[in-house]
Short mmCIF file of C-alpha atoms in Angstrom, two decimals:
data_model
loop_
_atom_site.label_atom_id
_atom_site.label_comp_id
_atom_site.label_asym_id
_atom_site.label_seq_id
_atom_site.Cartn_x
_atom_site.Cartn_y
_atom_site.Cartn_z
CA MET A 30 -2.63 16.66 -16.93
CA LEU A 31 -2.99 20.07 -15.75
CA ASN A 32 -6.09 23.31 -16.04
CA ILE A 33 -4.54 25.95 -16.64
CA VAL A 34 -7.29 28.62 -16.08
CA LEU A 35 -7.28 32.44 -16.65
CA VAL A 36 -9.51 34.63 -15.55
CA GLU A 37 -11.01 37.68 -17.52
CA PRO A 38 -7.95 37.36 -20.42
CA GLU A 39 -7.94 40.59 -22.72
CA ILE A 40 -5.34 39.84 -25.18
CA PRO A 41 -5.92 37.48 -28.06
CA MET A 42 -2.06 36.51 -28.33
CA ASN A 43 -1.54 36.11 -25.19
CA THR A 44 -4.21 33.68 -25.00
CA GLY A 45 -3.55 32.23 -28.52
CA ASN A 46 -0.14 31.33 -26.97
CA VAL A 47 -1.46 30.32 -23.71
CA ALA A 48 -3.15 27.58 -25.89
CA ARG A 49 -0.84 26.88 -28.12
CA THR A 50 1.43 25.92 -24.48
CA CYS A 51 -1.78 24.26 -23.42
CA ALA A 52 -1.67 21.89 -26.85
CA VAL A 53 1.87 20.80 -26.67
CA THR A 54 1.68 20.01 -22.74
CA GLY A 55 -1.74 18.39 -22.93
CA SER A 56 -2.97 21.01 -20.79
CA ARG A 57 -7.13 22.22 -20.65
CA LEU A 58 -7.28 25.43 -21.12
CA HIS A 59 -10.49 27.23 -19.34
CA LEU A 60 -10.97 30.81 -20.25
CA VAL A 61 -13.03 32.65 -16.97
CA ARG A 62 -15.70 35.54 -19.04
CA PRO A 63 -15.39 38.61 -20.23
CA LEU A 64 -13.18 37.78 -22.43
CA GLY A 65 -11.28 41.00 -24.88
CA PHE A 66 -11.69 39.24 -28.25
CA ASP A 67 -14.02 36.42 -29.65
CA ILE A 68 -13.13 33.26 -29.59
CA SER A 69 -15.63 31.65 -32.29
CA ASP A 70 -15.00 29.15 -34.46
CA LYS A 71 -15.07 31.57 -37.41
CA ALA A 72 -12.68 33.89 -35.74
CA VAL A 73 -10.31 31.70 -34.39
CA LYS A 74 -9.77 30.59 -38.22
CA ARG A 75 -9.51 33.59 -39.48
CA ALA A 76 -6.84 34.57 -36.64
CA GLY A 77 -5.27 31.34 -37.96
CA LEU A 78 -4.86 29.43 -34.43
CA ASP A 79 -4.53 25.85 -36.14
CA TYR A 80 -3.71 24.57 -32.48
CA TRP A 81 -6.17 26.10 -31.13
CA ASP A 82 -7.94 21.97 -31.29
CA LEU A 83 -7.41 21.99 -27.36
CA ASP A 84 -9.05 20.88 -24.07
CA LEU A 85 -10.84 24.01 -23.83
CA HIS A 86 -13.33 25.22 -21.52
CA VAL A 87 -15.89 28.25 -20.94
CA TYR A 88 -17.09 29.74 -17.98
CA ASP A 89 -19.14 32.93 -17.70
CA SER A 90 -17.93 33.50 -14.83
CA LEU A 91 -15.31 32.73 -11.31
CA ALA A 92 -18.69 31.75 -9.46
CA ASP A 93 -19.59 29.23 -12.86
CA LEU A 94 -16.10 27.92 -12.45
CA PHE A 95 -16.55 26.63 -8.72
CA ARG A 96 -20.33 25.30 -9.41
CA GLN A 97 -18.61 23.07 -11.75
CA GLU A 98 -15.44 22.46 -10.01
CA PRO A 99 -16.44 23.09 -6.05
CA ALA A 100 -12.70 21.89 -4.70
CA PRO A 101 -10.25 21.89 -7.27
CA ASP A 102 -6.32 21.53 -6.34
CA LEU A 103 -5.85 25.05 -7.25
CA TRP A 104 -2.71 27.39 -7.24
CA LEU A 105 -2.90 31.28 -7.71
CA THR A 106 -0.64 33.45 -9.40
CA THR A 107 0.14 36.69 -8.73
CA THR A 108 3.34 39.19 -7.91
CA LYS A 109 2.27 39.98 -4.38
CA ALA A 110 2.81 35.97 -3.26
CA ALA A 111 5.13 35.83 -0.75
CA ARG A 112 5.80 32.11 -1.85
CA ARG A 113 7.78 31.07 -5.45
CA SER A 114 6.61 28.89 -8.06
CA SER A 115 9.63 27.34 -8.34
CA ASP A 116 8.45 25.91 -4.09
CA ALA A 117 4.82 24.67 -4.85
CA PRO A 118 3.81 21.52 -4.60
CA TYR A 119 2.02 21.28 -7.91
CA ARG A 120 0.06 17.61 -8.24
CA ASP A 121 -1.56 16.11 -11.10
CA GLY A 122 -4.60 17.02 -12.60
CA CYS A 123 -3.90 20.50 -10.33
CA TRP A 124 -5.63 24.16 -11.46
CA LEU A 125 -3.12 26.45 -12.36
CA PHE A 126 -4.91 30.31 -12.48
CA PHE A 127 -3.98 33.67 -14.39
CA GLY A 128 -5.27 37.05 -14.13
CA LYS A 129 -6.09 39.66 -16.76
CA GLU A 130 -2.71 41.49 -18.16
CA THR A 131 -4.02 44.72 -16.66
CA ALA A 132 -4.70 43.65 -13.50
CA GLY A 133 -3.98 40.41 -11.98
CA LEU A 134 -6.13 37.74 -10.36
CA PRO A 135 -9.28 39.27 -7.81
CA ALA A 136 -8.01 40.62 -4.24
CA SER A 137 -11.35 38.18 -3.36
CA LEU A 138 -9.66 35.19 -5.34
CA LEU A 139 -6.12 35.84 -3.47
CA GLU A 140 -7.25 36.36 0.26
CA ARG A 141 -9.48 33.58 -0.15
CA TRP A 142 -6.49 31.21 -0.76
CA PRO A 143 -3.32 33.21 0.22
CA GLU A 144 -1.71 29.93 0.81
CA ARG A 145 -2.37 29.30 -2.32
CA CYS A 146 -0.67 32.23 -4.48
CA VAL A 147 2.90 31.95 -6.03
CA ARG A 148 4.90 34.52 -7.64
CA LEU A 149 8.11 33.80 -10.54
CA PRO A 150 10.93 35.74 -8.86
CA MET A 151 11.88 38.89 -10.65
CA ARG A 152 13.94 42.52 -9.81
CA GLU A 153 11.63 44.84 -7.63
CA GLU A 154 11.53 48.03 -9.91
CA ALA A 155 9.57 45.41 -12.59
CA ARG A 156 6.15 44.90 -12.81
CA SER A 157 5.56 41.90 -14.19
CA LEU A 158 5.64 39.28 -17.44
CA ASN A 159 3.77 38.72 -19.58
CA LEU A 160 1.11 36.62 -19.21
CA ALA A 161 1.62 33.78 -22.00
CA ASN A 162 5.31 33.68 -20.35
CA THR A 163 4.60 33.84 -17.10
CA VAL A 164 1.52 30.41 -18.09
CA ALA A 165 4.63 28.89 -19.81
CA VAL A 166 6.96 29.40 -17.07
CA VAL A 167 4.50 27.78 -14.08
CA THR A 168 3.37 25.23 -16.43
CA TYR A 169 6.78 24.01 -17.93
CA GLU A 170 7.75 24.17 -13.63
CA ALA A 171 4.47 21.84 -12.47
CA LEU A 172 5.48 19.46 -15.80
CA ARG A 173 8.32 19.06 -14.12
CA GLN A 174 7.55 18.72 -10.92
CA LEU A 175 5.53 15.55 -11.98
CA ASP A 176 8.10 14.37 -15.28
CA PHE A 177 6.35 15.68 -17.63
CA PRO A 178 3.69 12.57 -17.89
CA GLY A 179 3.18 12.26 -21.21
CA LEU A 180 5.41 14.08 -23.15
CA SER A 181 8.08 12.92 -25.44
CA SER A 182 12.14 13.15 -23.42
CA ASP A 183 13.99 12.09 -26.75
CA GLY A 184 14.72 14.76 -28.47
CA ALA A 185 18.36 13.58 -29.77
CA ALA A 186 15.80 10.82 -31.73
CA ALA A 187 13.54 13.01 -32.97
CA TRP A 188 16.38 15.73 -33.97
CA LYS A 189 18.22 12.51 -36.02
CA GLU A 190 15.35 11.54 -37.69
CA GLN A 191 14.70 14.82 -38.92
CA ARG A 192 18.45 15.58 -39.96
CA ALA A 193 18.46 11.74 -41.96
CA ARG A 194 15.03 13.67 -44.17
CA ALA A 195 16.94 17.04 -45.03
CA LEU A 196 20.35 14.53 -45.89
CA ARG A 197 17.95 11.94 -48.51
CA ARG A 198 16.13 15.60 -49.76
#
């Protein structure tokens, strides 16, 4: 199982998309406050997030997260990293950290673990990829390296069954 950490996310749609990625992959979602939106049950239901039923943990700060999880096997995503995200050796239970949309991860975090910083390759003149897309790419690379534990690998059988049901109607 992977742990996906969003540090001070600002845009609710991005976090909703990340929640969906976590729900379909069986990953845990960790949110670090402050959040740029409301995640109360009422707000989540109003937004129609039917996939919000996931393993969710919320922390008041990064210090709070590290008090509760003192030594996570972590990877920090940043556009400033030398290492590509596909070159990191992910392990089961690792923690993938992603920063807020407008500023990324705090410099203090990146400076603390420079050897654990990874980036997605992109054109030099591009600023960054959307947060939800970055989470999906890095999460699926980690899962690929782990051989997609607990995830269905037989899409053809599922497609045949769906097709057969459709033809019976």
